[in-house]
Amino acid sequence: MKVYELFTELSSENRLGIFMDTHSGAWRVKIGGGHEYKGTL
């Protein structure tokens, strides 16, 4: 199982986090401030 994590600094406060699981096809995007989006491919 491979899990990819990517963090990008959008500003000093907002952070974008992308989590990708290539085995199950699940993905999750977290944006600074408590917003989170989930799904599957």
Coordinates of C-alpha atoms in Angstrom, one line a residue:
M1 CA 0.0 0.0 0.0
K2 CA 1.3 3.4 -0.9
V3 CA 0.2 6.6 0.7
Y4 CA 1.1 9.9 -0.7
E5 CA 1.1 13.1 1.3
L6 CA 1.5 16.6 -0.2
F7 CA 1.6 19.8 1.7
T8 CA 1.5 23.2 0.0
E9 CA 1.8 26.5 1.8
L10 CA -1.0 28.7 0.5
S11 CA -0.3 31.5 3.0
S12 CA 1.0 31.9 6.6
E13 CA -2.2 30.5 7.9
N14 CA -3.8 28.4 5.3
R15 CA -2.3 25.0 4.5
L16 CA -3.4 22.6 1.9
G17 CA -2.9 18.9 2.6
I18 CA -3.5 16.1 0.1
F19 CA -3.6 12.5 1.1
M20 CA -3.7 9.8 -1.6
D21 CA -4.0 6.0 -1.0
T22 CA -3.2 4.2 -4.3
H23 CA -4.3 0.9 -2.9
S24 CA -7.9 1.7 -2.0
G25 CA -8.2 4.7 -4.3
A26 CA -9.3 6.9 -1.4
W27 CA -8.3 10.5 -1.3
R28 CA -8.7 13.3 1.3
V29 CA -8.0 17.0 0.9
K30 CA -7.6 19.2 4.0
I31 CA -7.5 22.9 3.9
G32 CA -6.5 25.1 6.8
G33 CA -9.5 26.3 8.7
G34 CA -11.2 23.0 9.2
H35 CA -12.4 22.3 5.7
E36 CA -12.0 18.7 4.6
Y37 CA -13.1 16.8 1.5
K38 CA -13.0 13.0 1.0
G39 CA -13.7 10.7 -1.8
T40 CA -12.7 7.6 -3.7
L41 CA -11.5 7.1 -7.3

